[in-house]
Amino acid sequence: MSEVQGTVEFSVELHKFHNVDLFQRGFYQVRVFLKISPRIPHRLIATIPAGTEESSPTSPCIHDNVVFSRVFQILYRNEEIVVNDQMNFRIHLLLDGEKLEEALSEVDFQLKLDLHFTDNEHQLDDIATVPMISSRTLGLHFHPRRGLHHHVPVMFDYFHLSVISVTIHASLVALHQPLLSFARAGKGSWLGKGSGENGNDQVSVSLETLVFGAGYCKPNVTEGSFYVPSENCLQRAYSWHRRLCRLLLAAHRGLRAYFSGLMTEIPELSQVELDDLPIEETLTQLSIELQVRTDEAHSCQLYLRMDWLASQLFS
């Protein structure tokens, strides 16, 4: 099985926090974390926009890929606080190269939101120690072609009755040869006993294996010789290239369709003209360019071979 590195990016924004009926006045904070099943080798990187991460303990920050919102004070019932904290989660996944779309559709993405509270202002100097009082987890139904676009109110439990409005966008942004070393989960990780970040099985996939198939074995070549892959290997490579390009183009079209629909529904937004990218026409063009590059590579190899022979004959 050949494996491909896929990258999905989530953009999350916390809009407004509404105190319905919190029992205690004090300082509150929402912490956000994106969870992925440890059975899928992955790397997660959380970031916040440049300029928002400040030295103040009450400002947005990141600890171990968990995003801490700014700290806000609640004093009254039915009080509404504008949070407007933005964050990005970039996830690199190791996927089955033969079933990319199915593999991406089946990834269990979950967004965890924890509500933390303290009534001691001095405890804010060590923000990581502020205790959690409630938690909610959202299941994110991501599809690689359509992406994901949701705006939802998240209500915490009855004893901490409050709501935070959350906007979530996600899109597939890259498919390519694995460029990172992924740690695979060990046995029992589905029971919570292991982690995709702690496994010891590192994967390294050569470009030839990825393109020509898991059964491909490049023969040894002697000095001055060269190797041209068989027609079956080339046809598999063309098919693999076409599948990846089609899925990326479909993800681009899905994102474009959502953005265009948003501009239509909200005319107050700045109207931006987006270039259409027809999938079939673009695929055909990409396939032609790949074929041309392949032919050029073969011609170059033949030229080098002839040049080597000439050097042997006339040396």
GROMACS .gro file of C-alpha atoms in nm:
model
  315
    1MET     CA    1   0.000   0.000   0.000
    2SER     CA    2   0.144   0.337  -0.104
    3GLU     CA    3   0.081   0.618   0.140
    4VAL     CA    4   0.029   0.987   0.077
    5GLN     CA    5   0.069   1.286   0.306
    6GLY     CA    6  -0.250   1.490   0.310
    7THR     CA    7  -0.284   1.828   0.479
    8VAL     CA    8  -0.614   1.962   0.609
    9GLU     CA    9  -0.639   2.309   0.759
   10PHE     CA   10  -0.906   2.418   1.007
   11SER     CA   11  -0.983   2.780   1.081
   12VAL     CA   12  -1.173   2.837   1.406
   13GLU     CA   13  -1.309   3.161   1.547
   14LEU     CA   14  -1.467   3.219   1.888
   15HIS     CA   15  -1.717   3.502   1.848
   16LYS     CA   16  -1.932   3.584   2.149
   17PHE     CA   17  -1.959   3.439   2.497
   18HIS     CA   18  -2.303   3.472   2.652
   19ASN     CA   19  -2.359   3.419   3.023
   20VAL     CA   20  -2.703   3.261   3.050
   21ASP     CA   21  -2.690   3.180   3.421
   22LEU     CA   22  -2.339   3.123   3.553
   23PHE     CA   23  -2.334   3.075   3.927
   24GLN     CA   24  -2.009   3.259   3.996
   25ARG     CA   25  -1.857   3.591   3.903
   26GLY     CA   26  -1.496   3.583   3.803
   27PHE     CA   27  -1.254   3.521   3.520
   28TYR     CA   28  -1.334   3.276   3.242
   29GLN     CA   29  -1.140   3.132   2.950
   30VAL     CA   30  -1.217   2.891   2.665
   31ARG     CA   31  -0.947   2.648   2.552
   32VAL     CA   32  -0.969   2.484   2.211
   33PHE     CA   33  -0.804   2.165   2.090
   34LEU     CA   34  -0.846   1.959   1.773
   35LYS     CA   35  -0.850   1.584   1.836
   36ILE     CA   36  -0.770   1.315   1.576
   37SER     CA   37  -0.784   0.940   1.626
   38PRO     CA   38  -0.438   0.811   1.730
   39ARG     CA   39  -0.489   0.519   1.491
   40ILE     CA   40  -0.413   0.756   1.202
   41PRO     CA   41  -0.050   0.874   1.190
   42HIS     CA   42  -0.062   1.253   1.202
   43ARG     CA   43   0.108   1.576   1.301
   44LEU     CA   44  -0.089   1.869   1.443
   45ILE     CA   45   0.026   2.232   1.447
   46ALA     CA   46  -0.183   2.504   1.612
   47THR     CA   47  -0.124   2.872   1.536
   48ILE     CA   48  -0.288   3.206   1.603
   49PRO     CA   49  -0.263   3.516   1.382
   50ALA     CA   50   0.057   3.715   1.412
   51GLY     CA   51   0.031   3.999   1.659
   52THR     CA   52  -0.232   3.834   1.881
   53GLU     CA   53   0.008   3.630   2.093
   54GLU     CA   54   0.126   3.873   2.359
   55SER     CA   55   0.311   3.842   2.686
   56SER     CA   56   0.007   3.928   2.897
   57PRO     CA   57  -0.136   3.623   3.076
   58THR     CA   58  -0.488   3.727   2.974
   59SER     CA   59  -0.407   3.738   2.598
   60PRO     CA   60  -0.460   3.447   2.354
   61CYS     CA   61  -0.176   3.195   2.356
   62ILE     CA   62  -0.084   2.836   2.271
   63HIS     CA   63   0.031   2.558   2.505
   64ASP     CA   64   0.105   2.214   2.358
   65ASN     CA   65  -0.116   2.281   2.053
   66VAL     CA   66  -0.405   2.386   2.276
   67VAL     CA   67  -0.524   2.739   2.203
   68PHE     CA   68  -0.611   2.950   2.508
   69SER     CA   69  -0.857   3.229   2.440
   70ARG     CA   70  -0.818   3.566   2.604
   71VAL     CA   71  -0.941   3.581   2.963
   72PHE     CA   72  -1.268   3.768   3.013
   73GLN     CA   73  -1.448   3.873   3.329
   74ILE     CA   74  -1.814   3.789   3.392
   75LEU     CA   75  -2.004   4.008   3.641
   76TYR     CA   76  -2.372   3.997   3.547
   77ARG     CA   77  -2.638   3.754   3.435
   78ASN     CA   78  -2.716   3.763   3.060
   79GLU     CA   79  -2.389   3.946   3.003
   80GLU     CA   80  -2.241   3.912   2.654
   81ILE     CA   81  -1.868   3.934   2.586
   82VAL     CA   82  -1.720   3.979   2.240
   83VAL     CA   83  -1.422   3.741   2.221
   84ASN     CA   84  -1.329   3.734   1.850
   85ASP     CA   85  -1.030   3.503   1.891
   86GLN     CA   86  -0.903   3.330   1.576
   87MET     CA   87  -0.690   3.018   1.546
   88ASN     CA   88  -0.572   2.769   1.284
   89PHE     CA   89  -0.508   2.398   1.311
   90ARG     CA   90  -0.297   2.238   1.037
   91ILE     CA   91  -0.305   1.858   1.036
   92HIS     CA   92  -0.068   1.644   0.831
   93LEU     CA   93  -0.209   1.292   0.785
   94LEU     CA   94  -0.059   0.972   0.648
   95LEU     CA   95  -0.326   0.821   0.422
   96ASP     CA   96  -0.385   0.522   0.198
   97GLY     CA   97  -0.282   0.645  -0.147
   98GLU     CA   98  -0.529   0.412  -0.320
   99LYS     CA   99  -0.835   0.531  -0.126
  100LEU     CA  100  -0.758   0.894  -0.051
  101GLU     CA  101  -1.109   1.035  -0.062
  102GLU     CA  102  -1.253   0.755   0.152
  103ALA     CA  103  -0.966   0.779   0.400
  104LEU     CA  104  -1.010   1.157   0.440
  105SER     CA  105  -1.388   1.126   0.476
  106GLU     CA  106  -1.348   0.870   0.755
  107VAL     CA  107  -1.103   1.068   0.970
  108ASP     CA  108  -1.262   1.136   1.308
  109PHE     CA  109  -1.197   1.507   1.365
  110GLN     CA  110  -1.325   1.643   1.697
  111LEU     CA  111  -1.310   1.998   1.828
  112LYS     CA  112  -1.285   2.010   2.207
  113LEU     CA  113  -1.382   2.328   2.393
  114ASP     CA  114  -1.304   2.353   2.764
  115LEU     CA  115  -1.438   2.625   2.991
  116HIS     CA  116  -1.196   2.734   3.267
  117PHE     CA  117  -1.272   2.956   3.566
  118THR     CA  118  -1.108   3.128   3.859
  119ASP     CA  119  -1.228   3.399   4.095
  120ASN     CA  120  -0.869   3.471   4.202
  121GLU     CA  121  -0.709   3.736   3.983
  122HIS     CA  122  -0.361   3.643   4.107
  123GLN     CA  123  -0.403   3.291   3.965
  124LEU     CA  124  -0.406   3.444   3.617
  125ASP     CA  125  -0.029   3.490   3.648
  126ASP     CA  126  -0.003   3.111   3.607
  127ILE     CA  127  -0.277   3.067   3.348
  128ALA     CA  128  -0.214   2.696   3.293
  129THR     CA  129  -0.326   2.619   3.649
  130VAL     CA  130  -0.673   2.772   3.610
  131PRO     CA  131  -0.909   2.473   3.656
  132MET     CA  132  -1.156   2.345   3.398
  133ILE     CA  133  -1.522   2.353   3.501
  134SER     CA  134  -1.701   2.228   3.188
  135SER     CA  135  -1.623   2.073   2.850
  136ARG     CA  136  -1.789   2.012   2.515
  137THR     CA  137  -1.674   1.814   2.211
  138LEU     CA  138  -1.797   1.874   1.857
  139GLY     CA  139  -1.780   1.598   1.596
  140LEU     CA  140  -1.661   1.754   1.269
  141HIS     CA  141  -1.796   1.588   0.956
  142PHE     CA  142  -1.526   1.678   0.707
  143HIS     CA  143  -1.554   1.589   0.339
  144PRO     CA  144  -1.248   1.649   0.117
  145ARG     CA  145  -1.452   1.782  -0.179
  146ARG     CA  146  -1.695   2.003   0.012
  147GLY     CA  147  -1.473   2.097   0.302
  148LEU     CA  148  -1.650   2.203   0.619
  149HIS     CA  149  -1.823   2.533   0.700
  150HIS     CA  150  -2.023   2.567   1.022
  151HIS     CA  151  -2.136   2.839   1.258
  152VAL     CA  152  -2.269   2.685   1.580
  153PRO     CA  153  -2.358   2.793   1.934
  154VAL     CA  154  -2.186   2.566   2.186
  155MET     CA  155  -2.368   2.542   2.519
  156PHE     CA  156  -2.187   2.424   2.829
  157ASP     CA  157  -2.357   2.214   3.097
  158TYR     CA  158  -2.653   2.309   3.316
  159PHE     CA  159  -2.438   2.399   3.616
  160HIS     CA  160  -2.231   2.639   3.404
  161LEU     CA  161  -2.506   2.763   3.175
  162SER     CA  162  -2.333   2.969   2.908
  163VAL     CA  163  -2.290   2.973   2.532
  164ILE     CA  164  -1.999   3.050   2.300
  165SER     CA  165  -2.060   3.098   1.927
  166VAL     CA  166  -1.804   2.925   1.707
  167THR     CA  167  -1.730   2.944   1.335
  168ILE     CA  168  -1.536   2.656   1.177
  169HIS     CA  169  -1.397   2.629   0.825
  170ALA     CA  170  -1.187   2.344   0.690
  171SER     CA  171  -1.037   2.252   0.356
  172LEU     CA  172  -0.797   2.004   0.203
  173VAL     CA  173  -0.488   2.206   0.106
  174ALA     CA  174  -0.220   1.957  -0.002
  175LEU     CA  175  -0.151   1.600  -0.121
  176HIS     CA  176   0.202   1.480  -0.187
  177GLN     CA  177   0.481   1.239  -0.102
  178PRO     CA  178   0.530   1.200   0.277
  179LEU     CA  179   0.780   1.466   0.376
  180LEU     CA  180   0.754   1.413   0.752
  181SER     CA  181   0.834   1.117   0.973
  182PHE     CA  182   0.508   0.994   1.118
  183ALA     CA  183   0.492   0.792   1.438
  184ARG     CA  184   0.242   0.510   1.411
  185ALA     CA  185   0.020   0.421   1.703
  186GLY     CA  186   0.102   0.099   1.884
  187LYS     CA  187  -0.137  -0.180   1.967
  188GLY     CA  188  -0.415  -0.085   2.204
  189SER     CA  189  -0.404   0.284   2.112
  190TRP     CA  190  -0.773   0.273   2.022
  191LEU     CA  191  -0.836   0.208   2.390
  192GLY     CA  192  -0.650   0.523   2.483
  193LYS     CA  193  -0.330   0.337   2.572
  194GLY     CA  194  -0.121   0.478   2.293
  195SER     CA  195  -0.074   0.789   2.088
  196GLY     CA  196   0.012   0.861   1.727
  197GLU     CA  197   0.277   1.099   1.856
  198ASN     CA  198   0.444   0.846   2.084
  199GLY     CA  199   0.476   0.539   1.863
  200ASN     CA  200   0.812   0.412   1.752
  201ASP     CA  201   0.730   0.299   1.398
  202GLN     CA  202   0.859   0.575   1.172
  203VAL     CA  203   0.755   0.565   0.809
  204SER     CA  204   0.962   0.666   0.510
  205VAL     CA  205   0.820   0.629   0.159
  206SER     CA  206   1.032   0.672  -0.152
  207LEU     CA  207   0.895   0.872  -0.441
  208GLU     CA  208   0.927   0.572  -0.675
  209THR     CA  209   0.723   0.350  -0.443
  210LEU     CA  210   0.458   0.618  -0.405
  211VAL     CA  211   0.423   0.684  -0.778
  212PHE     CA  212   0.478   0.337  -0.923
  213GLY     CA  213   0.319   0.129  -0.645
  214ALA     CA  214   0.418  -0.057  -0.329
  215GLY     CA  215   0.546  -0.355  -0.532
  216TYR     CA  216   0.788  -0.145  -0.734
  217CYS     CA  217   1.156  -0.229  -0.695
  218LYS     CA  218   1.402  -0.011  -0.882
  219PRO     CA  219   1.677  -0.222  -1.036
  220ASN     CA  220   2.043  -0.152  -0.978
  221VAL     CA  221   2.199   0.043  -1.263
  222THR     CA  222   2.562   0.039  -1.359
  223GLU     CA  223   2.768   0.344  -1.440
  224GLY     CA  224   2.659   0.507  -1.761
  225SER     CA  225   2.334   0.310  -1.781
  226PHE     CA  226   1.985   0.430  -1.711
  227TYR     CA  227   1.648   0.281  -1.625
  228VAL     CA  228   1.318   0.360  -1.794
  229PRO     CA  229   1.009   0.243  -1.600
  230SER     CA  230   0.784  -0.003  -1.780
  231GLU     CA  231   0.469   0.112  -1.956
  232ASN     CA  232   0.256  -0.040  -1.676
  233CYS     CA  233   0.450   0.161  -1.415
  234LEU     CA  234   0.410   0.480  -1.617
  235GLN     CA  235   0.037   0.427  -1.668
  236ARG     CA  236  -0.006   0.370  -1.295
  237ALA     CA  237   0.188   0.689  -1.226
  238TYR     CA  238  -0.030   0.886  -1.468
  239SER     CA  239  -0.346   0.747  -1.307
  240TRP     CA  240  -0.218   0.824  -0.956
  241HIS     CA  241  -0.124   1.180  -1.058
  242ARG     CA  242  -0.468   1.231  -1.213
  243ARG     CA  243  -0.651   1.109  -0.899
  244LEU     CA  244  -0.456   1.346  -0.673
  245CYS     CA  245  -0.507   1.640  -0.907
  246ARG     CA  246  -0.880   1.568  -0.941
  247LEU     CA  247  -0.931   1.558  -0.565
  248LEU     CA  248  -0.736   1.882  -0.509
  249LEU     CA  249  -0.927   2.054  -0.790
  250ALA     CA  250  -1.257   1.934  -0.642
  251ALA     CA  251  -1.156   2.071  -0.299
  252HIS     CA  252  -1.069   2.404  -0.466
  253ARG     CA  253  -1.406   2.411  -0.643
  254GLY     CA  254  -1.591   2.334  -0.319
  255LEU     CA  255  -1.414   2.619  -0.138
  256ARG     CA  256  -1.480   2.855  -0.430
  257ALA     CA  257  -1.850   2.759  -0.441
  258TYR     CA  258  -1.891   2.829  -0.070
  259PHE     CA  259  -1.715   3.165  -0.096
  260SER     CA  260  -1.921   3.269  -0.399
  261GLY     CA  261  -2.243   3.171  -0.221
  262LEU     CA  262  -2.138   3.369   0.084
  263MET     CA  263  -2.081   3.683  -0.123
  264THR     CA  264  -2.424   3.639  -0.284
  265GLU     CA  265  -2.603   3.599   0.049
  266ILE     CA  266  -2.415   3.884   0.216
  267PRO     CA  267  -2.381   4.164  -0.044
  268GLU     CA  268  -2.221   4.389   0.220
  269LEU     CA  269  -1.904   4.182   0.191
  270SER     CA  270  -1.629   4.300  -0.042
  271GLN     CA  271  -1.712   4.140  -0.375
  272VAL     CA  272  -1.413   3.949  -0.510
  273GLU     CA  273  -1.403   3.800  -0.857
  274LEU     CA  274  -1.274   3.444  -0.845
  275ASP     CA  275  -1.128   3.274  -1.150
  276ASP     CA  276  -1.313   2.961  -1.251
  277LEU     CA  277  -1.099   2.647  -1.257
  278PRO     CA  278  -1.281   2.380  -1.467
  279ILE     CA  279  -1.181   2.039  -1.341
  280GLU     CA  280  -1.178   1.830  -1.660
  281GLU     CA  281  -1.002   2.092  -1.872
  282THR     CA  282  -0.742   2.155  -1.602
  283LEU     CA  283  -0.687   1.780  -1.554
  284THR     CA  284  -0.630   1.736  -1.925
  285GLN     CA  285  -0.378   2.018  -1.930
  286LEU     CA  286  -0.192   1.880  -1.628
  287SER     CA  287  -0.182   1.533  -1.785
  288ILE     CA  288  -0.039   1.675  -2.108
  289GLU     CA  289   0.228   1.866  -1.916
  290LEU     CA  290   0.322   1.551  -1.724
  291GLN     CA  291   0.348   1.350  -2.047
  292VAL     CA  292   0.571   1.618  -2.203
  293ARG     CA  293   0.798   1.621  -1.899
  294THR     CA  294   0.819   1.240  -1.905
  295ASP     CA  295   0.916   1.239  -2.274
  296GLU     CA  296   1.175   1.508  -2.210
  297ALA     CA  297   1.322   1.306  -1.923
  298HIS     CA  298   1.348   0.997  -2.144
  299SER     CA  299   1.516   1.200  -2.420
  300CYS     CA  300   1.761   1.344  -2.167
  301GLN     CA  301   1.842   0.995  -2.035
  302LEU     CA  302   1.901   0.867  -2.389
  303TYR     CA  303   2.128   1.164  -2.464
  304LEU     CA  304   2.331   1.100  -2.148
  305ARG     CA  305   2.362   0.733  -2.239
  306MET     CA  306   2.489   0.817  -2.590
  307ASP     CA  307   2.728   1.074  -2.448
  308TRP     CA  308   2.871   0.815  -2.207
  309LEU     CA  309   2.917   0.562  -2.487
  310ALA     CA  310   3.098   0.821  -2.698
  311SER     CA  311   3.331   0.902  -2.411
  312GLN     CA  312   3.414   0.530  -2.375
  313LEU     CA  313   3.479   0.485  -2.746
  314PHE     CA  314   3.699   0.789  -2.798
  315SER     CA  315   3.882   0.807  -2.467
   0.00000   0.00000   0.00000
